[in-house]
Amino acid sequence: MTEEESRHRQRARFEALAHVVAEPLHRYLLRRTGADAVEDVLAEAMLVLWRRIDDVPGLAAAPASPPDPDDVLPWCYGVARGCLANARRADGRRLRLMERLIRTQDRQPPGGDDHSDLHAALAALGSLDREVVRLWAWEGLTPRQIAEATGLSPNAVSIRLHRAKKRLAEQLGRKTNEPSGHKRDEGRSSQ
């Protein structure tokens, strides 16, 4: 059997299976979740059935006749049940993430530090420069690692990072020759 014949046979088996199970799975999901999620979960279940077509019990190797629903539906219900559980877990993760983001935004940092000027300065950078700075400052990546994450060369990352830091310093009003956080008389004796 050629590869094309094999693909054709697999497609015919799946179409025969889908014809038998799509409507019952749709009803099954409608009774267990909101109407807005049914189509997505059903699509995911059908994708799993396509990928695991050889594992479906009761499905003949050659689609001479449609499969018997009593033979294939129980296993397909199990697939739909698993896909629904995955969708619910994903929804829960998204909800927890949104709640955490809202709590983080609402919470003022200790000492009442306001970083709105920093966020405004970051927003003034181009999107790629902003991402390079964030990867460097927030994620602690080296220019070589940033290059891997962004698809730029390490040299281009170093140049972008240097220029972006310079623009940020200018926008934040730190155009002095002293490194930030140092006092002029620091480390000197008072004699």
JSON list of C-alpha atoms in Angstrom, two decimals:
[
{"chain": "A", "resi": 1, "resn": "MET", "atom": "CA", "xyz": [0.00, 0.00, 0.00]},
{"chain": "A", "resi": 2, "resn": "THR", "atom": "CA", "xyz": [1.42, 3.39, -0.96]},
{"chain": "A", "resi": 3, "resn": "GLU", "atom": "CA", "xyz": [1.59, 6.32, 1.42]},
{"chain": "A", "resi": 4, "resn": "GLU", "atom": "CA", "xyz": [-1.16, 8.11, -0.48]},
{"chain": "A", "resi": 5, "resn": "GLU", "atom": "CA", "xyz": [-3.46, 5.08, -0.25]},
{"chain": "A", "resi": 6, "resn": "SER", "atom": "CA", "xyz": [-2.72, 4.83, 3.45]},
{"chain": "A", "resi": 7, "resn": "ARG", "atom": "CA", "xyz": [-3.61, 8.51, 3.98]},
{"chain": "A", "resi": 8, "resn": "HIS", "atom": "CA", "xyz": [-6.76, 8.06, 1.93]},
{"chain": "A", "resi": 9, "resn": "ARG", "atom": "CA", "xyz": [-7.79, 5.04, 3.99]},
{"chain": "A", "resi": 10, "resn": "GLN", "atom": "CA", "xyz": [-7.05, 6.89, 7.27]},
{"chain": "A", "resi": 11, "resn": "ARG", "atom": "CA", "xyz": [-9.10, 9.86, 6.11]},
{"chain": "A", "resi": 12, "resn": "ALA", "atom": "CA", "xyz": [-12.00, 7.61, 5.09]},
{"chain": "A", "resi": 13, "resn": "ARG", "atom": "CA", "xyz": [-11.90, 5.86, 8.48]},
{"chain": "A", "resi": 14, "resn": "PHE", "atom": "CA", "xyz": [-11.91, 9.20, 10.29]},
{"chain": "A", "resi": 15, "resn": "GLU", "atom": "CA", "xyz": [-14.76, 10.59, 8.19]},
{"chain": "A", "resi": 16, "resn": "ALA", "atom": "CA", "xyz": [-16.82, 7.46, 8.88]},
{"chain": "A", "resi": 17, "resn": "LEU", "atom": "CA", "xyz": [-16.08, 7.80, 12.60]},
{"chain": "A", "resi": 18, "resn": "ALA", "atom": "CA", "xyz": [-16.80, 11.54, 12.64]},
{"chain": "A", "resi": 19, "resn": "HIS", "atom": "CA", "xyz": [-20.12, 10.97, 10.87]},
{"chain": "A", "resi": 20, "resn": "VAL", "atom": "CA", "xyz": [-21.18, 8.60, 13.65]},
{"chain": "A", "resi": 21, "resn": "VAL", "atom": "CA", "xyz": [-19.78, 10.38, 16.74]},
{"chain": "A", "resi": 22, "resn": "ALA", "atom": "CA", "xyz": [-19.86, 14.14, 16.04]},
{"chain": "A", "resi": 23, "resn": "GLU", "atom": "CA", "xyz": [-23.50, 14.73, 16.96]},
{"chain": "A", "resi": 24, "resn": "PRO", "atom": "CA", "xyz": [-23.52, 12.53, 20.08]},
{"chain": "A", "resi": 25, "resn": "LEU", "atom": "CA", "xyz": [-20.29, 14.15, 21.30]},
{"chain": "A", "resi": 26, "resn": "HIS", "atom": "CA", "xyz": [-21.77, 17.59, 20.65]},
{"chain": "A", "resi": 27, "resn": "ARG", "atom": "CA", "xyz": [-24.83, 16.71, 22.76]},
{"chain": "A", "resi": 28, "resn": "TYR", "atom": "CA", "xyz": [-22.59, 15.19, 25.44]},
{"chain": "A", "resi": 29, "resn": "LEU", "atom": "CA", "xyz": [-20.56, 18.40, 25.70]},
{"chain": "A", "resi": 30, "resn": "LEU", "atom": "CA", "xyz": [-23.63, 20.66, 25.62]},
{"chain": "A", "resi": 31, "resn": "ARG", "atom": "CA", "xyz": [-24.90, 18.93, 28.76]},
{"chain": "A", "resi": 32, "resn": "ARG", "atom": "CA", "xyz": [-21.59, 19.43, 30.55]},
{"chain": "A", "resi": 33, "resn": "THR", "atom": "CA", "xyz": [-20.31, 22.89, 29.63]},
{"chain": "A", "resi": 34, "resn": "GLY", "atom": "CA", "xyz": [-21.40, 26.28, 28.35]},
{"chain": "A", "resi": 35, "resn": "ALA", "atom": "CA", "xyz": [-22.45, 26.67, 24.73]},
{"chain": "A", "resi": 36, "resn": "ASP", "atom": "CA", "xyz": [-19.49, 29.01, 24.11]},
{"chain": "A", "resi": 37, "resn": "ALA", "atom": "CA", "xyz": [-16.97, 26.25, 24.90]},
{"chain": "A", "resi": 38, "resn": "VAL", "atom": "CA", "xyz": [-18.65, 23.31, 23.15]},
{"chain": "A", "resi": 39, "resn": "GLU", "atom": "CA", "xyz": [-17.26, 23.93, 19.66]},
{"chain": "A", "resi": 40, "resn": "ASP", "atom": "CA", "xyz": [-13.69, 24.35, 20.88]},
{"chain": "A", "resi": 41, "resn": "VAL", "atom": "CA", "xyz": [-13.78, 21.23, 23.04]},
{"chain": "A", "resi": 42, "resn": "LEU", "atom": "CA", "xyz": [-15.46, 19.24, 20.26]},
{"chain": "A", "resi": 43, "resn": "ALA", "atom": "CA", "xyz": [-12.78, 20.38, 17.80]},
{"chain": "A", "resi": 44, "resn": "GLU", "atom": "CA", "xyz": [-10.08, 19.30, 20.24]},
{"chain": "A", "resi": 45, "resn": "ALA", "atom": "CA", "xyz": [-11.77, 15.92, 20.73]},
{"chain": "A", "resi": 46, "resn": "MET", "atom": "CA", "xyz": [-12.01, 15.39, 16.98]},
{"chain": "A", "resi": 47, "resn": "LEU", "atom": "CA", "xyz": [-8.32, 16.26, 16.63]},
{"chain": "A", "resi": 48, "resn": "VAL", "atom": "CA", "xyz": [-7.47, 13.64, 19.26]},
{"chain": "A", "resi": 49, "resn": "LEU", "atom": "CA", "xyz": [-9.64, 11.11, 17.42]},
{"chain": "A", "resi": 50, "resn": "TRP", "atom": "CA", "xyz": [-7.82, 11.91, 14.17]},
{"chain": "A", "resi": 51, "resn": "ARG", "atom": "CA", "xyz": [-4.43, 11.46, 15.82]},
{"chain": "A", "resi": 52, "resn": "ARG", "atom": "CA", "xyz": [-5.46, 8.24, 17.57]},
{"chain": "A", "resi": 53, "resn": "ILE", "atom": "CA", "xyz": [-7.64, 6.76, 14.82]},
{"chain": "A", "resi": 54, "resn": "ASP", "atom": "CA", "xyz": [-5.82, 3.43, 15.11]},
{"chain": "A", "resi": 55, "resn": "ASP", "atom": "CA", "xyz": [-6.61, 3.23, 18.84]},
{"chain": "A", "resi": 56, "resn": "VAL", "atom": "CA", "xyz": [-10.40, 3.59, 18.50]},
{"chain": "A", "resi": 57, "resn": "PRO", "atom": "CA", "xyz": [-11.90, 0.24, 19.54]},
{"chain": "A", "resi": 58, "resn": "GLY", "atom": "CA", "xyz": [-14.53, -1.15, 17.23]},
{"chain": "A", "resi": 59, "resn": "LEU", "atom": "CA", "xyz": [-13.34, 0.83, 14.20]},
{"chain": "A", "resi": 60, "resn": "ALA", "atom": "CA", "xyz": [-12.59, -1.46, 11.29]},
{"chain": "A", "resi": 61, "resn": "ALA", "atom": "CA", "xyz": [-9.33, -1.10, 9.42]},
{"chain": "A", "resi": 62, "resn": "ALA", "atom": "CA", "xyz": [-11.25, -0.61, 6.18]},
{"chain": "A", "resi": 63, "resn": "PRO", "atom": "CA", "xyz": [-14.35, 1.60, 6.18]},
{"chain": "A", "resi": 64, "resn": "ALA", "atom": "CA", "xyz": [-16.63, -0.80, 4.32]},
{"chain": "A", "resi": 65, "resn": "SER", "atom": "CA", "xyz": [-19.55, 0.27, 6.49]},
{"chain": "A", "resi": 66, "resn": "PRO", "atom": "CA", "xyz": [-20.04, 2.92, 9.14]},
{"chain": "A", "resi": 67, "resn": "PRO", "atom": "CA", "xyz": [-18.84, 1.89, 12.59]},
{"chain": "A", "resi": 68, "resn": "ASP", "atom": "CA", "xyz": [-21.37, 0.72, 15.15]},
{"chain": "A", "resi": 69, "resn": "PRO", "atom": "CA", "xyz": [-21.99, 3.60, 17.60]},
{"chain": "A", "resi": 70, "resn": "ASP", "atom": "CA", "xyz": [-22.18, 1.14, 20.49]},
{"chain": "A", "resi": 71, "resn": "ASP", "atom": "CA", "xyz": [-18.62, 0.04, 19.72]},
{"chain": "A", "resi": 72, "resn": "VAL", "atom": "CA", "xyz": [-16.96, 3.44, 19.22]},
{"chain": "A", "resi": 73, "resn": "LEU", "atom": "CA", "xyz": [-18.95, 5.94, 21.29]},
{"chain": "A", "resi": 74, "resn": "PRO", "atom": "CA", "xyz": [-17.85, 4.91, 24.80]},
{"chain": "A", "resi": 75, "resn": "TRP", "atom": "CA", "xyz": [-14.19, 5.40, 23.92]},
{"chain": "A", "resi": 76, "resn": "CYS", "atom": "CA", "xyz": [-14.98, 8.67, 22.11]},
{"chain": "A", "resi": 77, "resn": "TYR", "atom": "CA", "xyz": [-16.91, 9.91, 25.15]},
{"chain": "A", "resi": 78, "resn": "GLY", "atom": "CA", "xyz": [-13.77, 9.26, 27.18]},
{"chain": "A", "resi": 79, "resn": "VAL", "atom": "CA", "xyz": [-11.74, 11.35, 24.75]},
{"chain": "A", "resi": 80, "resn": "ALA", "atom": "CA", "xyz": [-14.31, 14.19, 24.92]},
{"chain": "A", "resi": 81, "resn": "ARG", "atom": "CA", "xyz": [-14.34, 13.95, 28.71]},
{"chain": "A", "resi": 82, "resn": "GLY", "atom": "CA", "xyz": [-10.53, 14.32, 28.79]},
{"chain": "A", "resi": 83, "resn": "CYS", "atom": "CA", "xyz": [-10.64, 17.28, 26.40]},
{"chain": "A", "resi": 84, "resn": "LEU", "atom": "CA", "xyz": [-13.30, 18.94, 28.55]},
{"chain": "A", "resi": 85, "resn": "ALA", "atom": "CA", "xyz": [-11.18, 18.43, 31.67]},
{"chain": "A", "resi": 86, "resn": "ASN", "atom": "CA", "xyz": [-8.19, 19.98, 29.87]},
{"chain": "A", "resi": 87, "resn": "ALA", "atom": "CA", "xyz": [-10.29, 22.97, 28.82]},
{"chain": "A", "resi": 88, "resn": "ARG", "atom": "CA", "xyz": [-11.56, 23.46, 32.38]},
{"chain": "A", "resi": 89, "resn": "ARG", "atom": "CA", "xyz": [-8.02, 23.33, 33.77]},
{"chain": "A", "resi": 90, "resn": "ALA", "atom": "CA", "xyz": [-6.87, 25.85, 31.17]},
{"chain": "A", "resi": 91, "resn": "ASP", "atom": "CA", "xyz": [-9.78, 28.15, 32.04]},
{"chain": "A", "resi": 92, "resn": "GLY", "atom": "CA", "xyz": [-8.90, 27.85, 35.72]},
{"chain": "A", "resi": 93, "resn": "ARG", "atom": "CA", "xyz": [-5.27, 28.73, 35.01]},
{"chain": "A", "resi": 94, "resn": "ARG", "atom": "CA", "xyz": [-6.32, 31.76, 32.95]},
{"chain": "A", "resi": 95, "resn": "LEU", "atom": "CA", "xyz": [-8.68, 32.91, 35.68]},
{"chain": "A", "resi": 96, "resn": "ARG", "atom": "CA", "xyz": [-6.03, 32.54, 38.40]},
{"chain": "A", "resi": 97, "resn": "LEU", "atom": "CA", "xyz": [-3.52, 34.40, 36.25]},
{"chain": "A", "resi": 98, "resn": "MET", "atom": "CA", "xyz": [-5.97, 37.26, 35.65]},
{"chain": "A", "resi": 99, "resn": "GLU", "atom": "CA", "xyz": [-6.72, 37.47, 39.37]},
{"chain": "A", "resi": 100, "resn": "ARG", "atom": "CA", "xyz": [-3.01, 37.51, 40.19]},
{"chain": "A", "resi": 101, "resn": "LEU", "atom": "CA", "xyz": [-2.36, 40.23, 37.60]},
{"chain": "A", "resi": 102, "resn": "ILE", "atom": "CA", "xyz": [-5.19, 42.34, 38.97]},
{"chain": "A", "resi": 103, "resn": "ARG", "atom": "CA", "xyz": [-3.91, 41.93, 42.53]},
{"chain": "A", "resi": 104, "resn": "THR", "atom": "CA", "xyz": [-0.39, 42.84, 41.43]},
{"chain": "A", "resi": 105, "resn": "GLN", "atom": "CA", "xyz": [-1.59, 45.97, 39.62]},
{"chain": "A", "resi": 106, "resn": "ASP", "atom": "CA", "xyz": [-3.73, 47.09, 42.54]},
{"chain": "A", "resi": 107, "resn": "ARG", "atom": "CA", "xyz": [-0.97, 46.56, 45.08]},
{"chain": "A", "resi": 108, "resn": "GLN", "atom": "CA", "xyz": [1.29, 49.57, 45.61]},
{"chain": "A", "resi": 109, "resn": "PRO", "atom": "CA", "xyz": [4.91, 48.56, 46.28]},
{"chain": "A", "resi": 110, "resn": "PRO", "atom": "CA", "xyz": [6.25, 49.10, 49.82]},
{"chain": "A", "resi": 111, "resn": "GLY", "atom": "CA", "xyz": [7.35, 52.66, 50.44]},
{"chain": "A", "resi": 112, "resn": "GLY", "atom": "CA", "xyz": [4.86, 54.01, 47.93]},
{"chain": "A", "resi": 113, "resn": "ASP", "atom": "CA", "xyz": [7.34, 53.82, 45.03]},
{"chain": "A", "resi": 114, "resn": "ASP", "atom": "CA", "xyz": [5.69, 54.93, 41.84]},
{"chain": "A", "resi": 115, "resn": "HIS", "atom": "CA", "xyz": [7.26, 53.51, 38.72]},
{"chain": "A", "resi": 116, "resn": "SER", "atom": "CA", "xyz": [4.95, 55.23, 36.27]},
{"chain": "A", "resi": 117, "resn": "ASP", "atom": "CA", "xyz": [7.87, 57.29, 34.91]},
{"chain": "A", "resi": 118, "resn": "LEU", "atom": "CA", "xyz": [9.80, 54.09, 34.20]},
{"chain": "A", "resi": 119, "resn": "HIS", "atom": "CA", "xyz": [6.80, 52.49, 32.50]},
{"chain": "A", "resi": 120, "resn": "ALA", "atom": "CA", "xyz": [6.28, 55.64, 30.42]},
{"chain": "A", "resi": 121, "resn": "ALA", "atom": "CA", "xyz": [9.96, 55.65, 29.42]},
{"chain": "A", "resi": 122, "resn": "LEU", "atom": "CA", "xyz": [9.75, 51.96, 28.47]},
{"chain": "A", "resi": 123, "resn": "ALA", "atom": "CA", "xyz": [6.60, 52.61, 26.46]},
{"chain": "A", "resi": 124, "resn": "ALA", "atom": "CA", "xyz": [8.47, 55.29, 24.49]},
{"chain": "A", "resi": 125, "resn": "LEU", "atom": "CA", "xyz": [10.94, 52.68, 23.22]},
{"chain": "A", "resi": 126, "resn": "GLY", "atom": "CA", "xyz": [10.26, 50.63, 20.13]},
{"chain": "A", "resi": 127, "resn": "SER", "atom": "CA", "xyz": [8.70, 47.24, 20.77]},
{"chain": "A", "resi": 128, "resn": "LEU", "atom": "CA", "xyz": [11.87, 45.26, 20.00]},
{"chain": "A", "resi": 129, "resn": "ASP", "atom": "CA", "xyz": [14.05, 47.56, 22.14]},
{"chain": "A", "resi": 130, "resn": "ARG", "atom": "CA", "xyz": [11.51, 47.33, 24.95]},
{"chain": "A", "resi": 131, "resn": "GLU", "atom": "CA", "xyz": [11.57, 43.52, 24.75]},
{"chain": "A", "resi": 132, "resn": "VAL", "atom": "CA", "xyz": [15.39, 43.48, 24.77]},
{"chain": "A", "resi": 133, "resn": "VAL", "atom": "CA", "xyz": [15.48, 45.69, 27.87]},
{"chain": "A", "resi": 134, "resn": "ARG", "atom": "CA", "xyz": [12.84, 43.61, 29.64]},
{"chain": "A", "resi": 135, "resn": "LEU", "atom": "CA", "xyz": [14.63, 40.36, 28.88]},
{"chain": "A", "resi": 136, "resn": "TRP", "atom": "CA", "xyz": [17.87, 41.86, 30.20]},
{"chain": "A", "resi": 137, "resn": "ALA", "atom": "CA", "xyz": [16.50, 43.65, 33.27]},
{"chain": "A", "resi": 138, "resn": "TRP", "atom": "CA", "xyz": [13.52, 41.55, 34.34]},
{"chain": "A", "resi": 139, "resn": "GLU", "atom": "CA", "xyz": [14.52, 38.07, 33.20]},
{"chain": "A", "resi": 140, "resn": "GLY", "atom": "CA", "xyz": [18.26, 38.47, 33.78]},
{"chain": "A", "resi": 141, "resn": "LEU", "atom": "CA", "xyz": [19.30, 37.19, 30.35]},
{"chain": "A", "resi": 142, "resn": "THR", "atom": "CA", "xyz": [22.67, 37.85, 28.79]},
{"chain": "A", "resi": 143, "resn": "PRO", "atom": "CA", "xyz": [22.88, 39.44, 25.33]},
{"chain": "A", "resi": 144, "resn": "ARG", "atom": "CA", "xyz": [23.68, 36.00, 23.88]},
{"chain": "A", "resi": 145, "resn": "GLN", "atom": "CA", "xyz": [20.54, 34.54, 25.48]},
{"chain": "A", "resi": 146, "resn": "ILE", "atom": "CA", "xyz": [18.46, 37.53, 24.38]},
{"chain": "A", "resi": 147, "resn": "ALA", "atom": "CA", "xyz": [19.75, 37.00, 20.84]},
{"chain": "A", "resi": 148, "resn": "GLU", "atom": "CA", "xyz": [18.54, 33.42, 20.96]},
{"chain": "A", "resi": 149, "resn": "ALA", "atom": "CA", "xyz": [15.11, 34.49, 22.25]},
{"chain": "A", "resi": 150, "resn": "THR", "atom": "CA", "xyz": [14.62, 37.31, 19.74]},
{"chain": "A", "resi": 151, "resn": "GLY", "atom": "CA", "xyz": [16.40, 35.99, 16.66]},
{"chain": "A", "resi": 152, "resn": "LEU", "atom": "CA", "xyz": [18.85, 38.92, 16.60]},
{"chain": "A", "resi": 153, "resn": "SER", "atom": "CA", "xyz": [22.62, 38.56, 16.62]},
{"chain": "A", "resi": 154, "resn": "PRO", "atom": "CA", "xyz": [24.36, 38.98, 20.01]},
{"chain": "A", "resi": 155, "resn": "ASN", "atom": "CA", "xyz": [26.10, 42.08, 18.66]},
{"chain": "A", "resi": 156, "resn": "ALA", "atom": "CA", "xyz": [22.79, 43.63, 17.57]},
{"chain": "A", "resi": 157, "resn": "VAL", "atom": "CA", "xyz": [21.34, 42.89, 21.01]},
{"chain": "A", "resi": 158, "resn": "SER", "atom": "CA", "xyz": [24.31, 44.57, 22.72]},
{"chain": "A", "resi": 159, "resn": "ILE", "atom": "CA", "xyz": [23.95, 47.65, 20.53]},
{"chain": "A", "resi": 160, "resn": "ARG", "atom": "CA", "xyz": [20.18, 47.85, 21.01]},
{"chain": "A", "resi": 161, "resn": "LEU", "atom": "CA", "xyz": [20.54, 47.35, 24.75]},
{"chain": "A", "resi": 162, "resn": "HIS", "atom": "CA", "xyz": [23.19, 50.06, 25.06]},
{"chain": "A", "resi": 163, "resn": "ARG", "atom": "CA", "xyz": [21.15, 52.57, 23.06]},
{"chain": "A", "resi": 164, "resn": "ALA", "atom": "CA", "xyz": [17.89, 51.71, 24.83]},
{"chain": "A", "resi": 165, "resn": "LYS", "atom": "CA", "xyz": [19.49, 52.10, 28.28]},
{"chain": "A", "resi": 166, "resn": "LYS", "atom": "CA", "xyz": [20.92, 55.45, 27.20]},
{"chain": "A", "resi": 167, "resn": "ARG", "atom": "CA", "xyz": [17.46, 56.64, 26.00]},
{"chain": "A", "resi": 168, "resn": "LEU", "atom": "CA", "xyz": [15.85, 55.42, 29.22]},
{"chain": "A", "resi": 169, "resn": "ALA", "atom": "CA", "xyz": [18.42, 57.26, 31.32]},
{"chain": "A", "resi": 170, "resn": "GLU", "atom": "CA", "xyz": [17.82, 60.45, 29.34]},
{"chain": "A", "resi": 171, "resn": "GLN", "atom": "CA", "xyz": [14.05, 60.17, 29.68]},
{"chain": "A", "resi": 172, "resn": "LEU", "atom": "CA", "xyz": [14.31, 59.46, 33.39]},
{"chain": "A", "resi": 173, "resn": "GLY", "atom": "CA", "xyz": [16.51, 62.56, 33.91]},
{"chain": "A", "resi": 174, "resn": "ARG", "atom": "CA", "xyz": [19.66, 60.76, 34.94]},
{"chain": "A", "resi": 175, "resn": "LYS", "atom": "CA", "xyz": [22.02, 62.57, 32.60]},
{"chain": "A", "resi": 176, "resn": "THR", "atom": "CA", "xyz": [24.84, 62.85, 35.10]},
{"chain": "A", "resi": 177, "resn": "ASN", "atom": "CA", "xyz": [28.31, 61.46, 35.00]},
{"chain": "A", "resi": 178, "resn": "GLU", "atom": "CA", "xyz": [27.76, 59.65, 38.28]},
{"chain": "A", "resi": 179, "resn": "PRO", "atom": "CA", "xyz": [26.46, 56.12, 38.38]},
{"chain": "A", "resi": 180, "resn": "SER", "atom": "CA", "xyz": [22.97, 56.11, 39.86]},
{"chain": "A", "resi": 181, "resn": "GLY", "atom": "CA", "xyz": [22.81, 55.28, 43.54]},
{"chain": "A", "resi": 182, "resn": "HIS", "atom": "CA", "xyz": [26.18, 56.82, 44.42]},
{"chain": "A", "resi": 183, "resn": "LYS", "atom": "CA", "xyz": [26.76, 59.99, 46.41]},
{"chain": "A", "resi": 184, "resn": "ARG", "atom": "CA", "xyz": [29.63, 62.34, 45.68]},
{"chain": "A", "resi": 185, "resn": "ASP", "atom": "CA", "xyz": [31.16, 62.10, 49.13]},
{"chain": "A", "resi": 186, "resn": "GLU", "atom": "CA", "xyz": [30.57, 58.39, 49.54]},
{"chain": "A", "resi": 187, "resn": "GLY", "atom": "CA", "xyz": [33.64, 56.61, 50.91]},
{"chain": "A", "resi": 188, "resn": "ARG", "atom": "CA", "xyz": [35.51, 59.79, 51.76]},
{"chain": "A", "resi": 189, "resn": "SER", "atom": "CA", "xyz": [36.57, 60.72, 55.25]},
{"chain": "A", "resi": 190, "resn": "SER", "atom": "CA", "xyz": [35.17, 63.91, 56.78]},
{"chain": "A", "resi": 191, "resn": "GLN", "atom": "CA", "xyz": [38.61, 65.27, 57.73]}
]
